[in-house]
PDB file of C-alpha atoms in Angstrom:
ATOM      1  CA  MET U1305      -8.625  -2.095 -41.590  1.00  0.00           C
ATOM      2  CA  LEU U1306      -9.875   1.804 -41.292  1.00  0.00           C
ATOM      3  CA  LYS U1307     -13.193   0.038 -40.443  1.00  0.00           C
ATOM      4  CA  GLY U1308     -12.162  -1.663 -37.412  1.00  0.00           C
ATOM      5  CA  PHE U1309      -9.996   1.808 -35.808  1.00  0.00           C
ATOM      6  CA  LYS U1310     -13.196   3.970 -36.436  1.00  0.00           C
ATOM      7  CA  ASN U1311     -15.040   1.169 -34.786  1.00  0.00           C
ATOM      8  CA  PHE U1312     -12.703   1.284 -31.851  1.00  0.00           C
ATOM      9  CA  LEU U1313     -12.772   5.516 -31.537  1.00  0.00           C
ATOM     10  CA  MET U1314     -16.269   5.161 -31.615  1.00  0.00           C
ATOM     11  CA  ARG U1315     -16.886   3.370 -28.861  1.00  0.00           C
ATOM     12  CA  GLY U1316     -18.505   4.718 -25.831  1.00  0.00           C
ATOM     13  CA  ASP U1317     -16.129   4.775 -23.146  1.00  0.00           C
ATOM     14  CA  ILE U1318     -13.433   6.163 -25.338  1.00  0.00           C
ATOM     15  CA  ILE U1319     -15.747   9.117 -26.317  1.00  0.00           C
ATOM     16  CA  THR U1320     -15.897   9.872 -22.595  1.00  0.00           C
ATOM     17  CA  ILE U1321     -12.748   9.292 -21.849  1.00  0.00           C
ATOM     18  CA  ALA U1322     -11.876  11.980 -24.371  1.00  0.00           C
ATOM     19  CA  VAL U1323     -15.091  13.894 -23.227  1.00  0.00           C
ATOM     20  CA  GLY U1324     -13.310  14.057 -19.816  1.00  0.00           C
ATOM     21  CA  LEU U1325     -10.385  15.077 -20.827  1.00  0.00           C
ATOM     22  CA  VAL U1326     -11.373  18.343 -22.662  1.00  0.00           C
ATOM     23  CA  ILE U1327     -13.263  19.426 -19.976  1.00  0.00           C
ATOM     24  CA  ALA U1328     -10.057  18.575 -17.179  1.00  0.00           C
ATOM     25  CA  LEU U1329      -8.073  20.464 -19.422  1.00  0.00           C
ATOM     26  CA  ALA U1330     -10.759  23.902 -19.625  1.00  0.00           C
ATOM     27  CA  PHE U1331     -10.582  23.335 -15.683  1.00  0.00           C
ATOM     28  CA  SER U1332      -7.181  23.036 -15.575  1.00  0.00           C
ATOM     29  CA  THR U1333      -6.474  26.486 -17.485  1.00  0.00           C
ATOM     30  CA  LEU U1334      -9.214  28.038 -15.297  1.00  0.00           C
ATOM     31  CA  ILE U1335      -7.386  26.840 -11.891  1.00  0.00           C
ATOM     32  CA  LYS U1336      -4.109  28.043 -13.691  1.00  0.00           C
ATOM     33  CA  ALA U1337      -5.201  31.038 -13.741  1.00  0.00           C
ATOM     34  CA  PHE U1338      -6.366  31.322 -10.376  1.00  0.00           C
ATOM     35  CA  THR U1339      -3.169  29.794  -8.857  1.00  0.00           C
ATOM     36  CA  ASP U1340      -1.213  32.628 -11.015  1.00  0.00           C
ATOM     37  CA  PHE U1341      -3.222  35.682 -10.347  1.00  0.00           C
ATOM     38  CA  VAL U1342      -4.537  35.558  -7.190  1.00  0.00           C
ATOM     39  CA  ILE U1343      -2.810  32.589  -4.518  1.00  0.00           C
ATOM     40  CA  ASN U1344       0.980  33.568  -5.773  1.00  0.00           C
ATOM     41  CA  PRO U1345       0.120  37.172  -4.823  1.00  0.00           C
ATOM     42  CA  VAL U1346      -0.816  36.492  -2.132  1.00  0.00           C
ATOM     43  CA  VAL U1347       2.095  34.281  -1.167  1.00  0.00           C
ATOM     44  CA  ALA U1348       4.457  35.870  -2.179  1.00  0.00           C
ATOM     45  CA  ARG U1349       3.031  39.064  -0.201  1.00  0.00           C
ATOM     46  CA  LEU U1350       3.788  36.269   3.007  1.00  0.00           C
ATOM     47  CA  GLN U1351       7.520  36.883   2.524  1.00  0.00           C
ATOM     48  CA  GLY U1352       7.535  40.772   2.779  1.00  0.00           C
ATOM     49  CA  GLY U1353       9.947  43.711   1.879  1.00  0.00           C
ATOM     50  CA  GLN U1354      11.066  43.773  -1.749  1.00  0.00           C
ATOM     51  CA  SER U1355      11.707  39.859  -2.416  1.00  0.00           C
ATOM     52  CA  VAL U1356      10.515  38.403  -5.835  1.00  0.00           C
ATOM     53  CA  GLY U1357       8.614  35.492  -3.767  1.00  0.00           C
ATOM     54  CA  LEU U1358       8.348  33.311  -0.659  1.00  0.00           C
ATOM     55  CA  GLY U1359      11.774  31.683  -0.526  1.00  0.00           C
ATOM     56  CA  TRP U1360      15.359  32.327  -0.082  1.00  0.00           C
ATOM     57  CA  GLN U1361      17.982  33.047  -2.439  1.00  0.00           C
ATOM     58  CA  LEU U1362      21.031  30.438  -2.636  1.00  0.00           C
ATOM     59  CA  GLY U1363      23.347  31.756  -4.847  1.00  0.00           C
ATOM     60  CA  GLU U1364      24.488  35.107  -5.647  1.00  0.00           C
ATOM     61  CA  GLU U1365      21.844  37.875  -5.736  1.00  0.00           C
ATOM     62  CA  GLY U1366      19.345  38.232  -8.690  1.00  0.00           C
ATOM     63  CA  ASN U1367      20.652  34.464 -10.089  1.00  0.00           C
ATOM     64  CA  ASP U1368      17.029  32.660 -10.657  1.00  0.00           C
ATOM     65  CA  ALA U1369      18.331  29.728 -11.232  1.00  0.00           C
ATOM     66  CA  THR U1370      19.619  29.605  -7.821  1.00  0.00           C
ATOM     67  CA  TYR U1371      16.644  31.074  -6.297  1.00  0.00           C
ATOM     68  CA  LEU U1372      14.658  28.270  -3.869  1.00  0.00           C
ATOM     69  CA  ASP U1373      10.804  29.671  -4.806  1.00  0.00           C
ATOM     70  CA  LEU U1374       8.667  27.921  -1.775  1.00  0.00           C
ATOM     71  CA  GLY U1375       5.742  29.841  -3.416  1.00  0.00           C
ATOM     72  CA  GLN U1376       5.707  28.723  -5.935  1.00  0.00           C
ATOM     73  CA  PHE U1377       5.425  24.977  -4.424  1.00  0.00           C
ATOM     74  CA  ILE U1378       2.876  26.016  -2.079  1.00  0.00           C
ATOM     75  CA  SER U1379       0.725  27.859  -5.486  1.00  0.00           C
ATOM     76  CA  ALA U1380       1.306  24.170  -7.433  1.00  0.00           C
ATOM     77  CA  LEU U1381       0.373  22.849  -4.581  1.00  0.00           C
ATOM     78  CA  ILE U1382      -2.835  24.841  -4.168  1.00  0.00           C
ATOM     79  CA  TYR U1383      -3.655  24.052  -7.851  1.00  0.00           C
ATOM     80  CA  PHE U1384      -3.217  20.370  -7.933  1.00  0.00           C
ATOM     81  CA  ILE U1385      -5.563  20.436  -4.712  1.00  0.00           C
ATOM     82  CA  ILE U1386      -8.082  22.844  -6.075  1.00  0.00           C
ATOM     83  CA  PHE U1387      -8.286  20.593  -9.845  1.00  0.00           C
ATOM     84  CA  MET U1388      -8.617  17.163  -8.134  1.00  0.00           C
ATOM     85  CA  ALA U1389     -11.354  18.355  -6.237  1.00  0.00           C
ATOM     86  CA  VAL U1390     -13.230  19.557  -9.320  1.00  0.00           C
ATOM     87  CA  ILE U1391     -12.668  16.958 -11.036  1.00  0.00           C
ATOM     88  CA  TYR U1392     -14.114  14.826  -7.943  1.00  0.00           C
ATOM     89  CA  PHE U1393     -17.017  17.046  -7.884  1.00  0.00           C
ATOM     90  CA  CYS U1394     -17.665  17.822 -11.251  1.00  0.00           C
ATOM     91  CA  ILE U1395     -17.017  15.106 -13.463  1.00  0.00           C
ATOM     92  CA  VAL U1396     -16.398  11.444 -11.285  1.00  0.00           C
ATOM     93  CA  VAL U1397     -19.669  11.911  -8.537  1.00  0.00           C
ATOM     94  CA  PRO U1398     -22.176  12.534 -11.465  1.00  0.00           C
ATOM     95  CA  TYR U1399     -20.461  10.270 -13.747  1.00  0.00           C
ATOM     96  CA  LYS U1400     -21.173   7.874 -10.327  1.00  0.00           C
ATOM     97  CA  HIS U1401     -24.398   8.889 -10.127  1.00  0.00           C
ATOM     98  CA  TYR U1402     -25.302   8.151 -13.904  1.00  0.00           C
ATOM     99  CA  GLN U1403     -23.490   4.752 -14.007  1.00  0.00           C
ATOM    100  CA  SER U1404     -25.113   3.985 -11.383  1.00  0.00           C
ATOM    101  CA  ARG U1405     -28.802   4.818 -12.337  1.00  0.00           C
ATOM    102  CA  HIS U1406     -28.192   2.557 -15.230  1.00  0.00           C
ATOM    103  CA  GLY U1407     -27.154  -0.478 -12.758  1.00  0.00           C
ATOM    104  CA  VAL U1408     -23.356   0.096 -13.464  1.00  0.00           C
ATOM    105  CA  ALA U1409     -21.314   0.268 -10.053  1.00  0.00           C
ATOM    106  CA  VAL U1410     -18.191   2.510 -10.988  1.00  0.00           C
ATOM    107  CA  PHE U1411     -15.040   3.329  -8.651  1.00  0.00           C
ATOM    108  CA  GLN U1412     -16.080   0.815  -5.614  1.00  0.00           C
ATOM    109  CA  GLU U1413     -14.646   0.125  -3.284  1.00  0.00           C
ATOM    110  CA  PRO U1414     -12.689  -3.683  -4.288  1.00  0.00           C
ATOM    111  CA  GLY U1415     -14.737  -6.576  -2.558  1.00  0.00           C
ATOM    112  CA  PRO U1416     -12.888  -8.524  -0.281  1.00  0.00           C
ATOM    113  CA  VAL U1417      -9.790 -10.937  -1.206  1.00  0.00           C
ATOM    114  CA  LYS U1418      -7.882 -14.028  -0.782  1.00  0.00           C
ATOM    115  CA  THR U1419      -4.231 -15.761  -1.203  1.00  0.00           C
ATOM    116  CA  CYS U1420      -4.601 -18.901  -3.412  1.00  0.00           C
ATOM    117  CA  PRO U1421      -2.316 -21.185  -0.918  1.00  0.00           C
ATOM    118  CA  ALA U1422      -0.813 -23.147  -4.362  1.00  0.00           C
ATOM    119  CA  CYS U1423       0.618 -19.949  -6.474  1.00  0.00           C
ATOM    120  CA  LEU U1424       0.379 -17.562  -3.512  1.00  0.00           C
ATOM    121  CA  SER U1425      -1.721 -15.242  -6.216  1.00  0.00           C
ATOM    122  CA  GLU U1426      -3.053 -12.350  -3.863  1.00  0.00           C
ATOM    123  CA  ASP U1427      -6.627 -11.136  -6.411  1.00  0.00           C
ATOM    124  CA  LEU U1428      -8.679 -13.880  -5.646  1.00  0.00           C
ATOM    125  CA  PRO U1429     -12.436 -13.100  -4.202  1.00  0.00           C
ATOM    126  CA  ALA U1430     -13.415 -14.095  -1.007  1.00  0.00           C
ATOM    127  CA  ALA U1431     -15.800 -16.741  -2.097  1.00  0.00           C
ATOM    128  CA  ALA U1432     -13.924 -18.473  -4.751  1.00  0.00           C
ATOM    129  CA  SER U1433     -13.654 -21.897  -5.197  1.00  0.00           C
ATOM    130  CA  ARG U1434     -10.939 -22.004  -7.919  1.00  0.00           C
ATOM    131  CA  CYS U1435      -8.004 -20.002  -7.964  1.00  0.00           C
ATOM    132  CA  LEU U1436      -8.357 -17.596 -11.226  1.00  0.00           C
ATOM    133  CA  HIS U1437      -4.832 -18.800 -12.141  1.00  0.00           C
ATOM    134  CA  CYS U1438      -3.726 -22.682 -10.927  1.00  0.00           C
ATOM    135  CA  THR U1439      -7.331 -23.871 -10.912  1.00  0.00           C
ATOM    136  CA  SER U1440      -6.889 -25.727  -7.671  1.00  0.00           C
ATOM    137  CA  GLU U1441      -9.172 -25.867  -5.328  1.00  0.00           C
ATOM    138  CA  GLN U1442     -10.029 -23.472  -2.930  1.00  0.00           C
ATOM    139  CA  PRO U1443     -10.866 -23.802   1.297  1.00  0.00           C
ATOM    140  CA  PRO U1444     -14.049 -22.302   2.182  1.00  0.00           C
ATOM    141  CA  THR U1445     -13.751 -18.830   3.745  1.00  0.00           C
ATOM    142  CA  VAL U1446     -14.903 -18.121   7.244  1.00  0.00           C
ATOM    143  CA  GLY U1447     -18.361 -15.994   6.562  1.00  0.00           C
ATOM    144  CA  ALA U1448     -18.224 -16.825   2.797  1.00  0.00           C
ATOM    145  CA  GLY U1449     -21.280 -19.333   2.622  1.00  0.00           C
ATOM    146  CA  SER U1450     -24.435 -19.799   4.816  1.00  0.00           C
ATOM    147  CA  ALA U1451     -23.695 -21.804   8.142  1.00  0.00           C
ATOM    148  CA  ARG U1452     -26.669 -24.410   8.381  1.00  0.00           C
ATOM    149  CA  VAL U1453     -27.164 -26.245  11.525  1.00  0.00           C
TER     150      VAL U1453
END
């Protein structure tokens, strides 16, 4: 039982995912510090005066629970956009390039699909001659085969 678990953990894709998650966590910490110490002060300054941030006090003055802090929301949105851009350009793009050099297509657009008229499954490849689910014959798709005259 433990040998099977070890084999599962030592599969290449599990290791790749684990390394990707660790790298993402490191980038997350770096980007969080950037938004907390660079973006937040800029957004708070936009409010001006003695305000604690960009937002409005909905209840009594000084009650943090009733302060509508739009600055923190804007900061979180900027954090998310920066984080996703870093993940895409530092992890996804190099991974796609690496896999394409080994003949594996990853993160590609799905091919054209059609719907089975018998069982209404919507995930059949356009060139399929039988349904994956009910095994009924599929009518030929226009343009799927070569036309002979």
